[in-house]
Each structure stands twice: as C-alpha cells, then as structure tokens.
Short mmCIF file of C-alpha atoms in Angstrom, two decimals:
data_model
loop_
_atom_site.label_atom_id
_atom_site.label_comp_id
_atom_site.label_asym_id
_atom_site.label_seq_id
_atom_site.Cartn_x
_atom_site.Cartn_y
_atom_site.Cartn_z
CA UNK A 1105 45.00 -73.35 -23.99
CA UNK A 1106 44.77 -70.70 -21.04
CA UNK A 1107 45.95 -71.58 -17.66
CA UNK A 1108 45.56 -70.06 -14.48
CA UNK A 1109 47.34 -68.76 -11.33
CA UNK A 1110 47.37 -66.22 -8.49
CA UNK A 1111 50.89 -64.33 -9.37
CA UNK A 1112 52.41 -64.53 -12.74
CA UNK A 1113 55.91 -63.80 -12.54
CA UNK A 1114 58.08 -62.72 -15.61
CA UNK A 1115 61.72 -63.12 -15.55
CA UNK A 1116 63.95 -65.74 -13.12
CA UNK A 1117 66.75 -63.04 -11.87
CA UNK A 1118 67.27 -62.46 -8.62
CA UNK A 1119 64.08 -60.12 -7.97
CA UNK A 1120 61.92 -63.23 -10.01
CA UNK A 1121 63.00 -65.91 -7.89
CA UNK A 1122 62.77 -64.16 -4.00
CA UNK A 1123 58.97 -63.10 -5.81
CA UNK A 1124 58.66 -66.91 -6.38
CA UNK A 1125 59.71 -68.09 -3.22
CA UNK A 1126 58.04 -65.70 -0.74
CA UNK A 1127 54.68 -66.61 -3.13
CA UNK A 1128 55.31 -70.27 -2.10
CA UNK A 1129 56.29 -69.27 1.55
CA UNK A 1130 53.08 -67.05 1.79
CA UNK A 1131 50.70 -70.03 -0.04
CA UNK A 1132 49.85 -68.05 -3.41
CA UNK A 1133 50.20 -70.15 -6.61
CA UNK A 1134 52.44 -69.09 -9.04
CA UNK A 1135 54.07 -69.15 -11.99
CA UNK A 1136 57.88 -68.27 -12.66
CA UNK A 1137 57.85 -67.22 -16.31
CA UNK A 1138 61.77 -67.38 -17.75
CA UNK A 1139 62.42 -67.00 -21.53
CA UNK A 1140 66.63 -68.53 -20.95
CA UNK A 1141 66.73 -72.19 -20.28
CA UNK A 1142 67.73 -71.60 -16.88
CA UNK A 1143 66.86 -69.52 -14.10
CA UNK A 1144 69.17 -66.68 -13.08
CA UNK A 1145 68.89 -63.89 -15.30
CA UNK A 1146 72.03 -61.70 -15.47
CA UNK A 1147 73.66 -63.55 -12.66
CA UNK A 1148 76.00 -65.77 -15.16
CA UNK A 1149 77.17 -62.91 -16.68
CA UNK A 1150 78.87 -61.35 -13.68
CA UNK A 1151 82.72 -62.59 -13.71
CA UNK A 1152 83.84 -60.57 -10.42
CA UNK A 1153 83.63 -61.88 -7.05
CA UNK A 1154 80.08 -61.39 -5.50
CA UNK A 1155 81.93 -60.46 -1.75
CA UNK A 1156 78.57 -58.26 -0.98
CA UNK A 1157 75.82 -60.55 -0.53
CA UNK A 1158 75.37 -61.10 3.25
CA UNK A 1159 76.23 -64.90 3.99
CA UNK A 1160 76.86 -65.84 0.23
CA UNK A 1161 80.12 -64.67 -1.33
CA UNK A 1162 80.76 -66.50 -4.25
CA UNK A 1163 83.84 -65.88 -6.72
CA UNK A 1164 81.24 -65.26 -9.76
CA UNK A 1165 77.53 -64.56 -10.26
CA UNK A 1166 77.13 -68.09 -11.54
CA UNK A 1167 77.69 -70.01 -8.07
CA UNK A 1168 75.45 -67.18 -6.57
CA UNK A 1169 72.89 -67.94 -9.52
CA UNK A 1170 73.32 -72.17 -8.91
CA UNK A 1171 72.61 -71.33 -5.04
CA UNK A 1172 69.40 -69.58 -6.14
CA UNK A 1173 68.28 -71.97 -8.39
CA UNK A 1174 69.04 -75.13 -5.79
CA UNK A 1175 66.83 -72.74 -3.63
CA UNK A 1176 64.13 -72.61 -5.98
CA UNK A 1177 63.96 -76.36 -6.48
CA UNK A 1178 64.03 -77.22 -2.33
CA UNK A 1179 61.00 -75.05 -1.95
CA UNK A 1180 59.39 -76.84 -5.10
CA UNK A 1181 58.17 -73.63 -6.77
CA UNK A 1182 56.30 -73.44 -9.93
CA UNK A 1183 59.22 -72.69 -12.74
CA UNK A 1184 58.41 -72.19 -16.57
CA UNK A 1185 62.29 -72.17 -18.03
CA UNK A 1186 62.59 -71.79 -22.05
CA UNK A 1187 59.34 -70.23 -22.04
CA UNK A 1188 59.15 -66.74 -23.53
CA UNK A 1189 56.22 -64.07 -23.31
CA UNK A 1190 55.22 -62.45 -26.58
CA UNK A 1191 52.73 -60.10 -24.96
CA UNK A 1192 50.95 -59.23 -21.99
CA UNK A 1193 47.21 -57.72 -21.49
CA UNK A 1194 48.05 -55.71 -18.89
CA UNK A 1195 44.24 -54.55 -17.83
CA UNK A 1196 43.25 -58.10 -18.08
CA UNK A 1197 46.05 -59.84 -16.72
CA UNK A 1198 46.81 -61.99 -19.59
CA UNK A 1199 50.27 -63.20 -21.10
CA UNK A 1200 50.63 -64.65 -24.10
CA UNK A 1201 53.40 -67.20 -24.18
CA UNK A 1202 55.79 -67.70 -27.71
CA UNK A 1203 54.14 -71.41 -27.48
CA UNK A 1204 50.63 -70.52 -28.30
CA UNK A 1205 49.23 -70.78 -24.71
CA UNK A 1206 48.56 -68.07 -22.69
CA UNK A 1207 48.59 -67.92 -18.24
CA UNK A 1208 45.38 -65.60 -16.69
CA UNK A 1209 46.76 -64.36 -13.40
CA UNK A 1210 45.35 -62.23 -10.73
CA UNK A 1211 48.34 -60.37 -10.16
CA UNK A 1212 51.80 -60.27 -11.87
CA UNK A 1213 55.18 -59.52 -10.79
CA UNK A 1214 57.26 -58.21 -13.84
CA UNK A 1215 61.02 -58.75 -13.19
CA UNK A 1216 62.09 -58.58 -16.22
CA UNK A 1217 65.51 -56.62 -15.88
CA UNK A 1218 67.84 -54.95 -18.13
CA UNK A 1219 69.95 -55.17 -21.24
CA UNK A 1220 73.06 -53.75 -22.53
CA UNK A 1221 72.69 -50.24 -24.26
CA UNK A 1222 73.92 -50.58 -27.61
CA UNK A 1223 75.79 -48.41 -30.35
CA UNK A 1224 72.90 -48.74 -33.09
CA UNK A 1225 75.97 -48.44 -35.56
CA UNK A 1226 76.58 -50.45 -38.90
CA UNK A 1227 78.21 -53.68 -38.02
CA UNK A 1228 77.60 -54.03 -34.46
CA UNK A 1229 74.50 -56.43 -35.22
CA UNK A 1230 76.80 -58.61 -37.21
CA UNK A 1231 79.54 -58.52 -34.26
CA UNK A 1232 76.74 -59.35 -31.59
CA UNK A 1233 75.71 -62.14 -33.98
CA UNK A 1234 79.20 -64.01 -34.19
CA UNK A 1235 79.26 -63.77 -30.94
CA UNK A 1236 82.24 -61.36 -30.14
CA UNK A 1237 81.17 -60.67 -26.67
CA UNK A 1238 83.50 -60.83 -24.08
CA UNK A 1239 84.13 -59.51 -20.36
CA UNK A 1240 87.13 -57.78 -19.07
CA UNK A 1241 86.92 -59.77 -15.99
CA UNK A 1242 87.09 -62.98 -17.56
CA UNK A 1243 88.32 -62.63 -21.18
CA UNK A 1244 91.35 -59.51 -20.29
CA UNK A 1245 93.84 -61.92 -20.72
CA UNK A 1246 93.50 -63.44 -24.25
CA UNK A 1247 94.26 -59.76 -25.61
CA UNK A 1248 97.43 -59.65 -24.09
CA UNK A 1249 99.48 -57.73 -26.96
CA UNK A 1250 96.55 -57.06 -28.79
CA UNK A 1251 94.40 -53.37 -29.00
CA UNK A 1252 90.60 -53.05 -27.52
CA UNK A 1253 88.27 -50.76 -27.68
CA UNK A 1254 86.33 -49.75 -24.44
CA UNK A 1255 83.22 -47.23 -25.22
CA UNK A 1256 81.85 -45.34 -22.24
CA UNK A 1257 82.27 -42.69 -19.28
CA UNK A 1258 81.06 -44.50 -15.72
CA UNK A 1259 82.38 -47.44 -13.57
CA UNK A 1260 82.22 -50.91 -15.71
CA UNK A 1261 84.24 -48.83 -19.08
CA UNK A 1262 86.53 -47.85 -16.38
CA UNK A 1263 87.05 -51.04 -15.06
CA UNK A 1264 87.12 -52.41 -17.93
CA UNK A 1265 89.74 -50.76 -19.57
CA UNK A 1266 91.99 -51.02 -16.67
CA UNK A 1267 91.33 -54.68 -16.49
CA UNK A 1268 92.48 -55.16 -20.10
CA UNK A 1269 95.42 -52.51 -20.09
CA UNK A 1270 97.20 -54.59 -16.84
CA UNK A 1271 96.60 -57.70 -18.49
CA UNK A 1272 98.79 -56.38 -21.50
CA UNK A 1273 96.26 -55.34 -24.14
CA UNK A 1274 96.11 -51.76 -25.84
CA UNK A 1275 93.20 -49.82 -24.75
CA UNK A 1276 91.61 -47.21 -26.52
CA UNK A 1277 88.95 -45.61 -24.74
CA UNK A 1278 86.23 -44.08 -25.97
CA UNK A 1279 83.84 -41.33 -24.20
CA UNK A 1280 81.39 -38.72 -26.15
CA UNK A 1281 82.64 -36.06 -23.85
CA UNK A 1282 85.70 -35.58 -21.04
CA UNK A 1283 83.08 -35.87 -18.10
CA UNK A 1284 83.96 -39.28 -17.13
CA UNK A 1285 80.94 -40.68 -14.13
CA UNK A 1286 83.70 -43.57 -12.88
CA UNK A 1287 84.08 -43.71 -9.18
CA UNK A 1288 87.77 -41.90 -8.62
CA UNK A 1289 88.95 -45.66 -7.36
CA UNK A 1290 88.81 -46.41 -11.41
CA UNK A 1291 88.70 -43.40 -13.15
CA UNK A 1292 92.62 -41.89 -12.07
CA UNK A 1293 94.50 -45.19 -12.29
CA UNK A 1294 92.63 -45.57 -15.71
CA UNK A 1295 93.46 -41.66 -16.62
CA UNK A 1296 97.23 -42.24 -15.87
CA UNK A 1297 97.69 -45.74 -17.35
CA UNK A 1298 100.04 -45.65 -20.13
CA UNK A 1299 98.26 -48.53 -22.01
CA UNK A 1300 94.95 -47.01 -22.08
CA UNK A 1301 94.76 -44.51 -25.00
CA UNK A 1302 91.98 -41.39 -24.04
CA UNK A 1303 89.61 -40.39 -26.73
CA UNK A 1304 87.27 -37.85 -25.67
CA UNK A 1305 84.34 -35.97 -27.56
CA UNK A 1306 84.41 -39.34 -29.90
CA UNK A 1307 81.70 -41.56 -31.18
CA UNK A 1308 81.84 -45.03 -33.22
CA UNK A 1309 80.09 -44.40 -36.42
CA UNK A 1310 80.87 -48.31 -37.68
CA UNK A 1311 82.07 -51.45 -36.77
CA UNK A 1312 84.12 -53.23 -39.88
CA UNK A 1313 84.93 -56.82 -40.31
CA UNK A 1314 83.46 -59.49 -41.98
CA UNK A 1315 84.53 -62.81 -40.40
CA UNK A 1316 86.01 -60.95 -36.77
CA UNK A 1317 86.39 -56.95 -36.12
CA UNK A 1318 89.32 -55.44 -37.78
CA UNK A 1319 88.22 -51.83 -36.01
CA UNK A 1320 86.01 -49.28 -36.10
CA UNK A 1321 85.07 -45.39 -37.28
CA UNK A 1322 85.67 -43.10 -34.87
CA UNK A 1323 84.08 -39.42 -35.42
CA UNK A 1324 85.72 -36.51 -33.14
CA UNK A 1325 83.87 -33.28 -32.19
CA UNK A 1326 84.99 -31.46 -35.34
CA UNK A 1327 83.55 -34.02 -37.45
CA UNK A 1328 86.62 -35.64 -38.76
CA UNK A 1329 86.60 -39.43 -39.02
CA UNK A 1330 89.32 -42.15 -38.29
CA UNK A 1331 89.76 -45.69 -38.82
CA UNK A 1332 91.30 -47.32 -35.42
CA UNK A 1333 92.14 -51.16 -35.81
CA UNK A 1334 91.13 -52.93 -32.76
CA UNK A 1335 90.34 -57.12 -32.01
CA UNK A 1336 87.17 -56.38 -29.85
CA UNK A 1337 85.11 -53.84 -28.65
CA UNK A 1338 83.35 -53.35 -25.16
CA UNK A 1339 80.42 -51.35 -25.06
CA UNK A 1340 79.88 -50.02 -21.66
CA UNK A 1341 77.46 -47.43 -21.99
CA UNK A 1342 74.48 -48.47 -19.44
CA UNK A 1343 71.89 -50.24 -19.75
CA UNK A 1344 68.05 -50.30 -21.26
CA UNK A 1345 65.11 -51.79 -19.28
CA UNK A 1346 63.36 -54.78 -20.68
CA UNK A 1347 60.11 -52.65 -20.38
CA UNK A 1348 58.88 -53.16 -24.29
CA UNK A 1349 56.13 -55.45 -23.36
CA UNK A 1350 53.89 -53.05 -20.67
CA UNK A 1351 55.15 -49.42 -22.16
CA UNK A 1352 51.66 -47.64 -22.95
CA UNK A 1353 50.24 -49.86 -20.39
CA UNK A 1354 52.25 -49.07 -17.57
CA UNK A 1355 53.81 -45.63 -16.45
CA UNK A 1356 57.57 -45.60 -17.37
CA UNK A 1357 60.20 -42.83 -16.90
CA UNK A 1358 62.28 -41.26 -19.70
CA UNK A 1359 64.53 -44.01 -20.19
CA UNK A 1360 62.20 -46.81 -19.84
CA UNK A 1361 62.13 -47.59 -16.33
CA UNK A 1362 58.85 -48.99 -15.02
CA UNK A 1363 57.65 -46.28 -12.27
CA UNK A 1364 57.03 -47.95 -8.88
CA UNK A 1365 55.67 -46.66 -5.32
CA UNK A 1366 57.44 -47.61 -2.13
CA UNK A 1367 55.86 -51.15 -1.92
CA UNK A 1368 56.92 -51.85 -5.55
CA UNK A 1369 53.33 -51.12 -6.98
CA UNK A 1370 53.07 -49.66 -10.75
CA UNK A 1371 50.27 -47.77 -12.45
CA UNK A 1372 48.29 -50.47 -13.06
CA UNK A 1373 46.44 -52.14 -10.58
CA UNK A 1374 47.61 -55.48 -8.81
CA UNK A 1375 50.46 -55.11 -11.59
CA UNK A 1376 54.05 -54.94 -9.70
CA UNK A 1377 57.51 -53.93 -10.95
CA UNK A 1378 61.00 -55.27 -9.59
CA UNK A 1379 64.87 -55.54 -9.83
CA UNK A 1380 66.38 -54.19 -12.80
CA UNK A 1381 63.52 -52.95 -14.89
CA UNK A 1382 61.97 -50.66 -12.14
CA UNK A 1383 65.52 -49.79 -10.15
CA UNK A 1384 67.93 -47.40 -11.82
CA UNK A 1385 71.48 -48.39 -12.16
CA UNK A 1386 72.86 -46.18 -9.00
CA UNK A 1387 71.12 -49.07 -6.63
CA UNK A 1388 70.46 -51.69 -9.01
CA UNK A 1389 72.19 -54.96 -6.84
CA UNK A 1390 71.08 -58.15 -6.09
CA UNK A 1391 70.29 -57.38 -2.59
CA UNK A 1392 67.67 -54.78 -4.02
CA UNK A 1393 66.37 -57.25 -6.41
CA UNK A 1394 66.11 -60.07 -3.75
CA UNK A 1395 64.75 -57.49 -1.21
CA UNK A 1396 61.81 -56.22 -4.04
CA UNK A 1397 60.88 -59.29 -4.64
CA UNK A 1398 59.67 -59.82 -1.07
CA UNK A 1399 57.58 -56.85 -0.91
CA UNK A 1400 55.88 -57.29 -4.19
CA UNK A 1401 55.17 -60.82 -3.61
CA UNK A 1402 54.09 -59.69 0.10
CA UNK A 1403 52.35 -57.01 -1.54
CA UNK A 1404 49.98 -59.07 -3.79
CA UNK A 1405 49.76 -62.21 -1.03
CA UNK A 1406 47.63 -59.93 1.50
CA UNK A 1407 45.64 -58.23 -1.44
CA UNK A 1408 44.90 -61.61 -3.19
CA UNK A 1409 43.74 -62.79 0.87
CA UNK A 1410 41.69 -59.85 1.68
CA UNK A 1411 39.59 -60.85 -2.59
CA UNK A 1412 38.81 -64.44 -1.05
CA UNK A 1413 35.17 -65.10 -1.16
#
C-alpha cells in the first residue's frame, strides 16, 4: 500500500522535528518518518547539561528531547515512530518502509544524523551486543577503583577520560598518534592527570571477554602487542553519517556527509539534507539542526506553492 504526502521527512532529531513543524506552520502535509519508538534522535543520549540552547537549558538532552516532542504533539504534526525505511528511490521520491508499505512524496527532508565511529575489531560487536555502553557523564562513577579504556584524540575522549579519572577510575587512554584535537580546556588537565595513563601511536586490535570485557589488545607503532585489562571501553573516535540509504544517489563528501548548498539543497532535485548527516562535527549542535530544518522545510514549502496547478 503506497501513501502520499508533500514532504517526507526521515529521522525525528532535532533538524526532523523543526522540518516537521515549520511544514505544519507553512500548510504542507507531511510525514515524520522515525525508525526509534520515540522522537528525539540523539537527544537522550546527551548526559551534560544543555546550558546553550537560547530559552531552554535543560540538565540533559532528554528534557530538551521531551520539550520537543510535547512541541510536536501541540502543533498536531504527522509522526510515524517505530517505523523504519529500508530504501529510498531517490529520483522518484519513493521510500520503502521495513512494514511493506511505501510513502510517494514530492519532496523529502533527510535528517537522518549520525552514529558512533566504531573500532571494526574482534569482539567489539559482541560488547555492543551485551550492551556495555556507557557515558562518562552519567556512568563515571560506577568505575570508581576500577580501570577504563578511553580511545580517541578530540574533545568527548578528552572529556571523557577526565570525567572517569576524577571520579576515581583508572584511565588508559588511547590515541593512534600524539596529536591530540581536544580543546586545551580538556586536553592539559587530561595530559597532567595522574589517573589517566597516555598511550600514544596505539591501536586496539581486540576486545576479549565472553560474558563482560576483561581488556583489550593494544598494538604500538613498532608492532608489538599488549594485553591491558580494563572493565569498559569508550570509543570516542567521531562519528559516521547515516548516509547508506541515498549514497550513489546523492552527492556525499569523503566521509559520508551528504553535500548541501546554502539553503540546505542536495544534488538531487527537491531532495534536502539536514542536522547531523549533512553538518560536520565542528558545527554540528542542536541550534544548527533546529535552524536547518527551517530552511529546508521553507525551502520545499515555496517550491511545492509555486508546482500548484
């Protein structure tokens, strides 16, 4: 069964919803495609204080992400939660949904943001699949006493490890060279703290335990391996746009970023890319996200007015 709509939108973060709103505001029917079973894409995951959103400071991304979603429900949009797109016909502005149904817009928004980079290393699937995923902001204190391993050069591994090394924990941190990216507000108190153990010009070659970590391989530049025991590992090491579903239909940059013009616009036409996927980390926020999501729903508003018959 096919159904229809001006704007299909793909992904509820921040950039997804504003889209979705400004599409109601501006009278353009749409749909507000999100594969989770709730709206707010990455904004659960974020355990610091939000204090940089203009008139919303919240003490996690969660009470920014319920204020969103309230939003969303006031203004009545159109919102497709648990609902997960398989594939999408770019040219012909078709998605195909995991159900078996498929939405025929005449424009779509993809918001569809970013994941984690990952290791690729033996045993990191089986550690991602226990569920041994934790975040310095809000888990630092249950490894009070006990050794973690941070992985990564720029701000969150940084961060991170100091987070964890105050709260009591052992920190060995990992970098593949001794260029560290970290803003000098983390990088020299995490340089000089005596519980954070500096392992440049290393890689993790394996992640070992069966039932919880135990540790990992870690290779140095002269090739020599070592075993260090560890209760959890933090993988800070950027991030990967979700841009699987459009690449070869839509121009993309070297690492997978969706290439957009000023007004959010991609290669294809009517087809617009926002937040996370199209915005490299440097200015990826929530204020660009919300901001992007106006213009591309703007954007596609007038164009879809100026096709009326």
């Amino acid at each position: 069964m096919e159904q229809q709509t001006d704007v299909a939108i793909v992904g509820a973060g921040p950039a997804g919803i504003a889209a979705a709103l400004w599409c109601k505001r501006l009278g353009a029917s749409h749909r507000l495609i999100e594969a989770n079973v709730a709206v707010g894409g990455s904004l659960p995951s974020i355990h610091n204080p939000v204090i940089d959103y203009p008139g919303l400071p919240a003490a996690s991304g969660m009470q920014i992400r319920d204020a969103f979603a309230a939003h969303l429900q006031l203004q009545q949009c159109d919102v497709a939660t648990d609902s997960r797109v398989v594939s999408i016909d770019v040219a012909g502005k078709r998605l195909c949904l995991a159900d078996g149904s498929s939405l025929f817009a005449r424009g779509i928004i993809l918001a569809t943001g970013c994941s984690d980079r990952r290791l690729g290393v033996p045993g990191e699937e089986e550690l991602l699949t226990r569920g041994e995923v934790y975040s310095a902001a809000r888990d630092s204190a249950r490894f009070r006493g006990r050794a973690a391993i941070v992985v990564g050069g720029g701000d969150r591994a940084a961060e991170g490890a100091l987070l964890l090394a105050n709260a009591g924990a052992t920190v060995w941190w990992i970098h593949r060279s001794d260029a560290y990216r970290a803003r000098e507000e983390f990088l020299q108190p995490a340089l000089r703290h005596p519980g954070i153990v500096k392992l440049p010009f290393a890689r993790i070659t394996e992640v070992h335990g069966n039932t919880r970590m135990t540790g990992v391989s870690v290779e140095d530049k002269d090739g020599a391996i070592r075993f260090v025991a560890a209760d959890a590992l933090f993988v800070r090491i950027g991030v990967e746009p979700n841009s699987r579903l459009v690449r070869g239909q839509l121009a993309v940059d070297e690492n997978g970023f969706i290439v957009t013009d000023d007004t959010c616009r991609t290669s294809a036409d009517a087809v617009y890319a926002i937040g996370d996927v199209a915005t490299k980390p440097p200015f990826s926020s929530i204020a660009t996200a919300v901001g992007q999501g106006m213009i591309a729903a703007k954007q596609l508003a007038m164009r879809l007015e100026r096709q009326q018959p």
